[in-house]
Coordinates of C-alpha atoms and ligand atoms in Angstrom, one line a residue:
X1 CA 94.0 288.9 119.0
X2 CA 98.0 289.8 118.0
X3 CA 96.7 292.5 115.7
X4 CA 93.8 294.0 118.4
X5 CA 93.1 297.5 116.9
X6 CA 93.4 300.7 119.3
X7 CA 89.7 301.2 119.9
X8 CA 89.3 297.4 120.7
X9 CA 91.6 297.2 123.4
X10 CA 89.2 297.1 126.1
X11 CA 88.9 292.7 125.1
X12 CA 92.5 292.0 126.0
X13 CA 92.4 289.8 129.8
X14 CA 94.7 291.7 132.4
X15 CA 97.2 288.8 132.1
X16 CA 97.1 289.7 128.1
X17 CA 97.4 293.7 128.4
X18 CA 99.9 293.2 131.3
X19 CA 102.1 291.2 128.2
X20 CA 101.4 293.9 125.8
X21 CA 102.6 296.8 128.5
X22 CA 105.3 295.1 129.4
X23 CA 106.7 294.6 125.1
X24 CA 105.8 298.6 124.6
X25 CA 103.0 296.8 122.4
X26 CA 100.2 299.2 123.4
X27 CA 100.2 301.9 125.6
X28 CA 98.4 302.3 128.9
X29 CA 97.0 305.6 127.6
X30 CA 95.6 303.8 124.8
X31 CA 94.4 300.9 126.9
X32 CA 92.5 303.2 129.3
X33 CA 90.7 305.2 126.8
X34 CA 89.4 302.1 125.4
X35 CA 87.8 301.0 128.7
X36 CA 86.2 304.8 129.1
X37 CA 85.3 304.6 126.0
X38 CA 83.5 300.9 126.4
X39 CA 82.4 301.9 129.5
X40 CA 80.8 304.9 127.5
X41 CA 79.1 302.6 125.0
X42 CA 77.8 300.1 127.6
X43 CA 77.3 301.3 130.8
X44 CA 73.9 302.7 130.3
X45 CA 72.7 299.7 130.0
X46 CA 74.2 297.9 132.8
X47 CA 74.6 300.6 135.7
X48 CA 77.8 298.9 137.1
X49 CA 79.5 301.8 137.7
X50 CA 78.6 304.3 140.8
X51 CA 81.5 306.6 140.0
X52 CA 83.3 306.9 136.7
X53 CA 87.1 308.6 137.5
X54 CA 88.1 309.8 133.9
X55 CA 90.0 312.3 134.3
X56 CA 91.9 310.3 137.0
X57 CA 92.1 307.1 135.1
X58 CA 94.0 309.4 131.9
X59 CA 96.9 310.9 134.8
X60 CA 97.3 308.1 136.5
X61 CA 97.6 305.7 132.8
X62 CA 100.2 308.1 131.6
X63 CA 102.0 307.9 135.2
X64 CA 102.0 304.1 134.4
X65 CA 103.5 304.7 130.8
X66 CA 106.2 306.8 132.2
X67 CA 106.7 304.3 134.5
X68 CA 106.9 301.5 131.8
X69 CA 109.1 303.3 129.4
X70 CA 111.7 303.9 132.6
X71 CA 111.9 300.2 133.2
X72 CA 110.2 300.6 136.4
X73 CA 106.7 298.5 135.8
X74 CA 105.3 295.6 137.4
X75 CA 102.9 293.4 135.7
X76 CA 100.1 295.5 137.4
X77 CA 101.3 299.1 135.9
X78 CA 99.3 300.8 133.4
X79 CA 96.3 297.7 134.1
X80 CA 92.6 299.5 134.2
X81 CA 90.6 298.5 136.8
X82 CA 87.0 298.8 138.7
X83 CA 86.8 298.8 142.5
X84 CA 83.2 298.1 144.2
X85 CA 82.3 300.9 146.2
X86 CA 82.8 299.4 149.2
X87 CA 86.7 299.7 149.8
X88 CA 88.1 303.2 150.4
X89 CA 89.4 305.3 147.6
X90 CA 92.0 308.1 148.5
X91 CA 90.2 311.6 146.8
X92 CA 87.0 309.5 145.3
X93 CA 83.5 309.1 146.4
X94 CA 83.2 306.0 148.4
X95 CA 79.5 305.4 149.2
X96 CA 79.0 302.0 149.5
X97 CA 75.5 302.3 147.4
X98 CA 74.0 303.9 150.7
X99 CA 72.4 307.5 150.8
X100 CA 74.3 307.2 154.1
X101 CA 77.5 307.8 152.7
X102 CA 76.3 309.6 149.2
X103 CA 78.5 312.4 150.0
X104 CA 81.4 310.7 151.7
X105 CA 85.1 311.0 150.3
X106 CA 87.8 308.9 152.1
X107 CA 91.1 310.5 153.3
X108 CA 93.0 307.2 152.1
X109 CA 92.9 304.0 150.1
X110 CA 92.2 300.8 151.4
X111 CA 95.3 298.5 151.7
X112 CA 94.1 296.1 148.4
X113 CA 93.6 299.2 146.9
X114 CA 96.5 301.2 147.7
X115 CA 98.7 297.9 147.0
X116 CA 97.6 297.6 143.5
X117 CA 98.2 302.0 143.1
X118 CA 101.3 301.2 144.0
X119 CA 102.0 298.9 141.5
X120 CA 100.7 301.5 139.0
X121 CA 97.2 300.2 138.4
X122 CA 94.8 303.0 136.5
X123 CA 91.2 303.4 138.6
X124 CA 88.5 303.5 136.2
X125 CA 86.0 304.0 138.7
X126 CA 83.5 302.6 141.4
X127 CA 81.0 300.0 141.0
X128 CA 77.5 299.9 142.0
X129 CA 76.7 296.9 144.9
X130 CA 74.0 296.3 147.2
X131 CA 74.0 298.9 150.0
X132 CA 77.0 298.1 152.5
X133 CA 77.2 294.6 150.5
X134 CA 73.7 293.5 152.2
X135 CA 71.9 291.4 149.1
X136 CA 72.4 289.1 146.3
X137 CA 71.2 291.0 143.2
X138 CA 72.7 294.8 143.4
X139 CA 68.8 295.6 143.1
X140 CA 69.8 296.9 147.0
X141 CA 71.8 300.0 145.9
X142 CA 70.4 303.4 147.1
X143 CA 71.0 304.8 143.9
X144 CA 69.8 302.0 140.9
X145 CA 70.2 298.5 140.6
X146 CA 72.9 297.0 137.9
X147 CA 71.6 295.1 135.4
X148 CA 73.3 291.2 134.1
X149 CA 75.2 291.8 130.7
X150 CA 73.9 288.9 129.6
X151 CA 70.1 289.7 129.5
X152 CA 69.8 293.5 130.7
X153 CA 66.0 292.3 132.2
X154 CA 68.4 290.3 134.6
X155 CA 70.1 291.0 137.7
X156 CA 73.7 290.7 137.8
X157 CA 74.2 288.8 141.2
X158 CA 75.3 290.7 143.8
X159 CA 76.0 292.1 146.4
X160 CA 79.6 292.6 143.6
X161 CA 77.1 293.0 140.9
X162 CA 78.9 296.0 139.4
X163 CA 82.3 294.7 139.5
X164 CA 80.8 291.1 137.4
X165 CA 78.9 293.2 134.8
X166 CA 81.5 295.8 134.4
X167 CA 84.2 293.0 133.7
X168 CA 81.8 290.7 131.7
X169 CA 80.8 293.6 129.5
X170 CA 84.3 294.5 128.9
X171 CA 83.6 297.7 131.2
X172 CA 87.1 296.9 133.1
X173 CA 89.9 294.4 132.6
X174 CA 89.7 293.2 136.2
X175 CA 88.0 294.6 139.6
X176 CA 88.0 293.8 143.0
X177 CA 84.8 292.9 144.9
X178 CA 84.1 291.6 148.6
X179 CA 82.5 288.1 149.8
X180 CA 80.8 288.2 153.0
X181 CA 79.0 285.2 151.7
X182 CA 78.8 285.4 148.5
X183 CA 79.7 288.5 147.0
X184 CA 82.5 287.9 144.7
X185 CA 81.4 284.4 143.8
X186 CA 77.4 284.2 142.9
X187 CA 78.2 287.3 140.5
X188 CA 80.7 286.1 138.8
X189 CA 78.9 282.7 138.3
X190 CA 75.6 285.0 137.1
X191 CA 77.9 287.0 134.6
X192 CA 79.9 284.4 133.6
X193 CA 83.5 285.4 134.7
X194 CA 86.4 284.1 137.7
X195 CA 86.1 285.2 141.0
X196 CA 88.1 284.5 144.0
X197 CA 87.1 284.7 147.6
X198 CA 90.4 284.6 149.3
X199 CA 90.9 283.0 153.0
X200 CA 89.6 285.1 155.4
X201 CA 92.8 287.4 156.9
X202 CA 94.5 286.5 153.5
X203 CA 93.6 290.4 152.3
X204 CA 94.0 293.6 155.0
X205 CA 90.4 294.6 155.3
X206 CA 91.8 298.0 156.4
X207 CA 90.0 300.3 154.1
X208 CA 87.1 298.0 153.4
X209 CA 83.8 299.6 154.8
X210 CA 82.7 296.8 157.2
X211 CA 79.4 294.9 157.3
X212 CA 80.2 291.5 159.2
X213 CA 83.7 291.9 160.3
X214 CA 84.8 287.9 160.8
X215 CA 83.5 287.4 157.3
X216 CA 84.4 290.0 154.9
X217 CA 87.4 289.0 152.7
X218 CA 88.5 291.1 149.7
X219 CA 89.3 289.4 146.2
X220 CA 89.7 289.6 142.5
X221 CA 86.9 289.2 139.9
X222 CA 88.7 288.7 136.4
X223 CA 87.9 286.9 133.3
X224 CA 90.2 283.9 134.2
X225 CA 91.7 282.1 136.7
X226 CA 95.1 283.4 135.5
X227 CA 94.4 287.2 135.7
X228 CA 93.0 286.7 139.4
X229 CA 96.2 284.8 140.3
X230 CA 97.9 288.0 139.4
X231 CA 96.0 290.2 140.6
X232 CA 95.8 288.1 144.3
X233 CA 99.7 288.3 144.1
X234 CA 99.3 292.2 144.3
X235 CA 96.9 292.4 147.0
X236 CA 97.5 289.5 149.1
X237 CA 99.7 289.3 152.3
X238 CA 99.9 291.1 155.8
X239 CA 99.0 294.3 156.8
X240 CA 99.9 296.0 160.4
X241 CA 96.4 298.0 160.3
X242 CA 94.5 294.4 160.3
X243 CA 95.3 292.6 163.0
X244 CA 93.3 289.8 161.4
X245 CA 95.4 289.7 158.8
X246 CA 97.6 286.7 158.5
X247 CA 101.1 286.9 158.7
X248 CA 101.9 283.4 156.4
X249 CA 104.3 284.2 153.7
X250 CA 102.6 284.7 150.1
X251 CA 103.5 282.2 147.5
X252 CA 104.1 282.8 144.0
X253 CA 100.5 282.4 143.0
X254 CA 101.4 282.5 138.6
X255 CA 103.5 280.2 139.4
X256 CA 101.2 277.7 140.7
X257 CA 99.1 277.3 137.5
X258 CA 101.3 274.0 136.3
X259 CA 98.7 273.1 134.4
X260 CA 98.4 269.6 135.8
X261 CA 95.5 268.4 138.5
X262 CA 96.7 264.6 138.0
X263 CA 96.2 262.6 141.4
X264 CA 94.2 265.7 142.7
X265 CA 91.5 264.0 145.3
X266 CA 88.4 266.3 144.4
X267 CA 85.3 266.1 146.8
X268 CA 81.9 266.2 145.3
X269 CA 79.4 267.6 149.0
X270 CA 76.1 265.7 148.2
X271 CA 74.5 268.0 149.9
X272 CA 75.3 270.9 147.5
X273 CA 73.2 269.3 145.0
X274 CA 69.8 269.3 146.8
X275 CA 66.1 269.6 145.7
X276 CA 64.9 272.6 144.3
X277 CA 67.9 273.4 142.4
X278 CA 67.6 274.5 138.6
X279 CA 68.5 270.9 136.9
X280 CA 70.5 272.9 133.9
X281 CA 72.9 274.4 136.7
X282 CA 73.4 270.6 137.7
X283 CA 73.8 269.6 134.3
X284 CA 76.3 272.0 133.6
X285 CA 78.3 271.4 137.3
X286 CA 78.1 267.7 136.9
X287 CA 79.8 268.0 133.3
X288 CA 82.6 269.9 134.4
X289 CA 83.1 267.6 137.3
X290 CA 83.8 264.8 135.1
X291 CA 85.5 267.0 132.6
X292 CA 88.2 267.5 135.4
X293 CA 87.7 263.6 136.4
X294 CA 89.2 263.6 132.6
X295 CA 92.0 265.7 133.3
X296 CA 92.8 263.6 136.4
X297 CA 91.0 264.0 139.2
X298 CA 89.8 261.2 141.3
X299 CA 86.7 262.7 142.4
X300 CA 85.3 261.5 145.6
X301 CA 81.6 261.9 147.1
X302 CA 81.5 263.6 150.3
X303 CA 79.5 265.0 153.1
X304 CA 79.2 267.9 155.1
X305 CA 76.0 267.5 157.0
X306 CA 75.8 270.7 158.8
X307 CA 75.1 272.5 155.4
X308 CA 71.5 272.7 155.9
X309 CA 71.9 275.2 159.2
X310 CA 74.3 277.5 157.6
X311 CA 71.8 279.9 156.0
X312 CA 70.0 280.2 159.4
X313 CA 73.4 280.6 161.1
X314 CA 74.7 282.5 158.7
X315 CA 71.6 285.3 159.2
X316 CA 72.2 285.5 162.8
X317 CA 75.9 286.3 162.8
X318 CA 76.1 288.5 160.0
X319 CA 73.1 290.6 160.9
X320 CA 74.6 290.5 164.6
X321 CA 78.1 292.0 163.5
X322 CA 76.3 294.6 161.1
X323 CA 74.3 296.0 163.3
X324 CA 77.1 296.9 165.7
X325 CA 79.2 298.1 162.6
X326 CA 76.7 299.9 161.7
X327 CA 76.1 301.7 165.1
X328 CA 79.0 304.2 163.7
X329 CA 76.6 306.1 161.4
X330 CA 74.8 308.3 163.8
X331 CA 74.5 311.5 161.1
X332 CA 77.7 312.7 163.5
X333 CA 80.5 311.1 162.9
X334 CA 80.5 310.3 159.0
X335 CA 78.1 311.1 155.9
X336 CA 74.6 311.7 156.0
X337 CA 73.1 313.7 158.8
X338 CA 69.5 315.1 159.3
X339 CA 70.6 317.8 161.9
X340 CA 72.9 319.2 158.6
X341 CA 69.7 318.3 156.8
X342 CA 66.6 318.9 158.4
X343 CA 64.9 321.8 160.4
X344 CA 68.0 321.6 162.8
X345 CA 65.5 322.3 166.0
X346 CA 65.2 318.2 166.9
X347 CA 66.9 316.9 169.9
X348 CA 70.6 314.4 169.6
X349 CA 68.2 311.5 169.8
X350 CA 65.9 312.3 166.9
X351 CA 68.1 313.2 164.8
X352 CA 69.8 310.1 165.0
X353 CA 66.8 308.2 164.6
X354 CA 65.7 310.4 161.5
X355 CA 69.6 310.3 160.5
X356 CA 69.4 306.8 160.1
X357 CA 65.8 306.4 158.7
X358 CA 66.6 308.6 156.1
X359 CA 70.1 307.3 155.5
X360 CA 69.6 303.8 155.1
X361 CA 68.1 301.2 153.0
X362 CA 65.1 299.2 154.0
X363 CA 67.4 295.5 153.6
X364 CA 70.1 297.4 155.8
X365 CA 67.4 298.2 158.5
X366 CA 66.0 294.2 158.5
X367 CA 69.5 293.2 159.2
X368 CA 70.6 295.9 162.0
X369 CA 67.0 294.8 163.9
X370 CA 67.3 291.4 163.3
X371 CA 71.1 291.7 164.8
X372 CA 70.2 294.2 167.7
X373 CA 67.6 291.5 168.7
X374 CA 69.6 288.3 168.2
X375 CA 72.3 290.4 170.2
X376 CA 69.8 291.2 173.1
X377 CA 69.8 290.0 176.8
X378 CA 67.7 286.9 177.1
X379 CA 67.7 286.0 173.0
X380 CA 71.8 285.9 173.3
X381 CA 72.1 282.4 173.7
X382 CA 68.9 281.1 172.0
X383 CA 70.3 283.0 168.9
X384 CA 73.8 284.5 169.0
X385 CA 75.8 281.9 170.9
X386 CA 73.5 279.0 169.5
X387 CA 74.9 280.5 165.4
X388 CA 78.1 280.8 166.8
X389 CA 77.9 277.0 167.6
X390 CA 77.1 276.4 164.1
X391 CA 79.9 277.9 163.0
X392 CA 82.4 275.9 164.8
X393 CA 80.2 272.5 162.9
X394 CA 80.6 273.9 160.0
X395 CA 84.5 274.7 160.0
X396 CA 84.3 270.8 161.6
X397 CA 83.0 269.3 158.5
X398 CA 85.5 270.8 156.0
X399 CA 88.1 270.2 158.1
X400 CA 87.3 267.0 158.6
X401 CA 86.5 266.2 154.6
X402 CA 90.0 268.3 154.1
X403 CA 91.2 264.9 155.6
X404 CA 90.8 262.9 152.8
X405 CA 90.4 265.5 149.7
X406 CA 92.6 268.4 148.5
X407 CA 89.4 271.0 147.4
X408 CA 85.8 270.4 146.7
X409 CA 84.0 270.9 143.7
X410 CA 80.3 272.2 143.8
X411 CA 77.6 274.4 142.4
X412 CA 78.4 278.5 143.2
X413 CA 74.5 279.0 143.6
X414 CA 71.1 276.4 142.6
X415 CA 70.1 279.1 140.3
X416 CA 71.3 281.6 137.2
X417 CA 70.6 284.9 136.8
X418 CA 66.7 285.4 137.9
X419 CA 64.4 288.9 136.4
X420 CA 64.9 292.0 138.4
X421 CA 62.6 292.6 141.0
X422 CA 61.7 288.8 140.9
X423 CA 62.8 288.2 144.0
X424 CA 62.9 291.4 146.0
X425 CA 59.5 290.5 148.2
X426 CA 60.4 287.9 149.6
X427 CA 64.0 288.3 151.2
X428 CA 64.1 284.6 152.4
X429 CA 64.0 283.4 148.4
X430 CA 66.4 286.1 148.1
X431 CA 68.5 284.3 151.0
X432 CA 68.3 281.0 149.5
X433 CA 70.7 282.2 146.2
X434 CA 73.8 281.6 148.7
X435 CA 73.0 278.8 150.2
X436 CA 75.8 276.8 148.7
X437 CA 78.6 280.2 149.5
X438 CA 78.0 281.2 153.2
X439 CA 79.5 278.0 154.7
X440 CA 82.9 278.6 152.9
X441 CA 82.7 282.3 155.0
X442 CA 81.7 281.1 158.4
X443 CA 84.6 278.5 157.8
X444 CA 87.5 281.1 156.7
X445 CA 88.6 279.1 153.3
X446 CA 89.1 280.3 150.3
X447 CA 86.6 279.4 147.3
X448 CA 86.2 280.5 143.3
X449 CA 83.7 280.9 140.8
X450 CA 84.7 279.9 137.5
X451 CA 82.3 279.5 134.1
X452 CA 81.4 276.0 133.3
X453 CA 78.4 276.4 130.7
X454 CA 75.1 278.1 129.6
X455 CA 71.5 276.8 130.1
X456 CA 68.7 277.9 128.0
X457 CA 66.8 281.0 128.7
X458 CA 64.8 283.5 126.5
X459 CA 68.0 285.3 125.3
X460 CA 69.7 283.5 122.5
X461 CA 73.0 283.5 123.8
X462 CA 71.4 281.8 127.5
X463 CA 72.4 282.7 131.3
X464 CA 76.0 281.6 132.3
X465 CA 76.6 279.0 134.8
X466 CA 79.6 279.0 137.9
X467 CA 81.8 276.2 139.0
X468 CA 82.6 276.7 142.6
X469 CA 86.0 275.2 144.2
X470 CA 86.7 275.5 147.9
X471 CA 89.8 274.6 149.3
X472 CA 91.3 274.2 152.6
X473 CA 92.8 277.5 154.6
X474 CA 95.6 279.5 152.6
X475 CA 95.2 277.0 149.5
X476 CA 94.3 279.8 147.1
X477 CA 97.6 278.4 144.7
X478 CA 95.8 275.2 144.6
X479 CA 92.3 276.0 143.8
X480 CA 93.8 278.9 140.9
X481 CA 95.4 275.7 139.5
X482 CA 92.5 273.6 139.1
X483 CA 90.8 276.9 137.8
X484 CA 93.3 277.3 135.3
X485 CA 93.5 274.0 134.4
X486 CA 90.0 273.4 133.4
X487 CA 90.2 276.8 131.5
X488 CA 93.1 275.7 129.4
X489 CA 90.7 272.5 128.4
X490 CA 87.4 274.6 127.9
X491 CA 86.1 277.7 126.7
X492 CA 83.5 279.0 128.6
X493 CA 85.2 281.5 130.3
X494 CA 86.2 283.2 126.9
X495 CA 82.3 283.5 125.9
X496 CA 81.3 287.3 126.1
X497 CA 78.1 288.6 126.3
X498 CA 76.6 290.4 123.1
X499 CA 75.9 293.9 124.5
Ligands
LIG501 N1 73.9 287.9 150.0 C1 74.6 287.8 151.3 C2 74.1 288.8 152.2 O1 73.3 289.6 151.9 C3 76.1 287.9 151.1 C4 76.5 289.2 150.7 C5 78.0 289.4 150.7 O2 78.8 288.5 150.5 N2 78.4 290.6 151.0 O3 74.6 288.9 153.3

């Protein structure tokens, strides 16, 4: 790829084009038009873009070049790059896929967002997600669902689906998604490309539309392990305007991709490998297990017994905080309103309840009932504070198997990529998709998604496959390495979708 030719720069990594900025090789102009011009080509196909910022994209690249050719670049300047629509834009439509906020444009930029504008990053645009990040398929999205690069009948994962399409399709270098339990990880393992969930407080949330408040975490979706190391580097670290944010230094995270996992003690959780999961997704995770036992991992079987109640906990918690957060959109105070809408002759009351009708999604609704009810006086403690116990036996087993091994390795999801609308009557199947994800967010660590192999489907080219490695707390350095270790021996992360 030394020789890529102008119009073909939209196939360079980040970590590539940041090289290529950096030696006045290519130009971020150049760069940028490629990706609008790729996104052109593909995206009506794949819908993983909400908002497309041209115009934007072509001032703010030539910024970066000026900024490059006065010695004044980072490795992040001139870099092209999606955001989901979740996480405030300053100036551009953020409307978290919800007719709620159709019309809504933020005032400021979110603190990932702002860190990497800072650093001269170009915004391509917005991508598509299931509405307020409730779902696992994008098929949620008010507006249309995204469809899987890979086989365009196929959903792309979700609720980040626009941000794994976009970069699997070569529709953006990088992007940065949200993981409430899932989000960032189950696409990228349905597309076939790296994602990283950081530790919860490791990314300000400020800026990030909220849906369950002790669970969100921000984080990179890239095409390796080396390109989300630097784009976590950017985006990491504390923030005054999230007090949940942690105040831990932020290592050099490039730095910490030596290469070598030899004496690494890598956990295997039996119970991540349990009946009714697609036998060519445990194929392909049990190969690159012992592909990284080759490289020099002792790997060690473990347990973590409370798995099997995080889905049910998981659904009372995140429902719980969402329908509080959600309380906020009373057609008053932001986006959609009925009275601005409608005959203007109801009463404060209905127009709130036809405000919200109107405005949101019918997934959104389930979750704000099902939290106002867990949430109400007599279920409380049958429901709330009984989820809330699960929680605390959850971050119990992981830190208790942190004991004896330094990350775990384990399928992202028991299924690939499944037909649109396959799933979308029965939203406890739907659940099911991440039920090997939520546990990492009700215990706060920091997991990834990497490619580790195909298996067969209609298309000739077959449905990618996701590697997931969880660490302990703050040991994002750790599980990049083992990432980027297993990358440099394999190739499945360099496989691109024909589209
Ligand atoms: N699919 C899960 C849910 O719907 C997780 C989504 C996410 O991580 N935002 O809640």
């Amino acid at each position: 790829m030394s020789e890529t030719p102008t119009d073909q720069l939209w196939q360079l990594s980040a970590s590539e084009a940041s090289r290529r900025l950096a030696d006045r090789q290519i130009s971020s102009v150049d760069l940028t038009e490629s990706c609008l011009d790729r996104i052109a080509e593909v995206d009506d196909r794949i819908s993983a873009y909400i908002t497309v910022t041209a115009d934007l994209a072509r001032q703010q690249a030539a910024d970066a070049d000026r900024r490059i050719a006065a010695g004044e670049a980072t490795p992040l300047t001139g870099l092209p790059m999606q955001i989901k629509d979740l996480l405030c834009t300053n100036g551009v439509a953020t409307t978290c896929a919800s007719r709620m906020l159709a019309e809504y444009v933020p005032v400021y930029d979110a603190t990932a967002v702002s860190r990497l504008r800072e650093q001269g990053a170009v915004l391509l645009g917005k991508g598509n997600m299931d509405e307020f990040g409730m779902g696992s398929s994008t098929e949620n999205s008010a507006f249309f669902p995204t469809r899987n690069p890979w086989d365009t009948a196929r959903v792309p994962g979700g609720s980040s689906g626009g941000s794994a399409a976009a970069v699997a399709a070569g529709a953006a270098p990088f992007a940065l998604g949200t993981d409430t339990g899932g989000s960032i990880r189950q696409p990228a393992s349905f597309c076939g490309v790296t994602g990283l969930k950081p530790t919860y407080g490791r990314v300000s949330r400020y800026g990030l539309v909220a849906y369950a408040s002790s669970l969100d975490q921000v984080g990179p979706i890239a095409r390796d392990a080396a390109d989300c190391a630097l784009i976590l580097q950017a985006i990491a670290g504390h923030d005054p305007r999230d007090a949940t944010s942690l105040p831990d230094p932020v290592p050099d995270y490039p730095a910490a991709l030596t290469g070598d996992i030899k004496g690494l003690r890598l956990g295997v959780p039996s119970e991540y490998f349990a009946e009714g999961m697609d036998s060519g997704v445990r194929a392909a995770v049990t190969a690159a297990i012992e592909q990284l036992a080759d490289l020099g991992a002792e790997i060690r079987e473990v347990s973590l017994p409370t798995t099997e109640y995080a889905l049910a906990g998981y659904y009372i918690i995140a429902p719980s905080e969402c329908s509080a957060n959600l309380a906020r959109y009373d057609g008053v105070k932001y986006g959609y309103s009925y009275q601005d809408d409608g005959p203007g002759d109801v009463d404060m009351w209905e127009a709130m309840e036809r405000t919200r009708q109107h405005g949101f999604g019918p997934e959104v609704k389930r979750r704000i009932m099902l939290g106002a009810f867990a949430l109400s006086s007599g279920y409380y403690d049958a429901y709330y504070h009984k989820a809330q116990q699960v929680r605390t036996l959850i971050r119990q087993d992981f830190a208790r198997v942190f004991e004896e091994v330094d990350a775990l390795a384990a399928p992202v999801s028991p299924v690939t990529a499944f037909p649109i609308g396959d799933r979308t009557d029965d939203p406890v199947r739907m659940y099911l998709v991440d039920v090997y994800t939520l546990p990492v967010n009700m215990a706060g660590l920091p997991a990834m998604s990497i490619p580790c192999g195909f298996v067969r489907s209609n298309t000739d080219q077959g449905l990618p496959v996701g590697l997931q490695l969880i660490g302990p707390h703050l040991s994002e350095g750790r599980l990049l390495n083992i990432a980027h270790t297993y990358q440099q021996a394999t190739a499945w992360h360099q496989q691109r979708p024909e589209i």
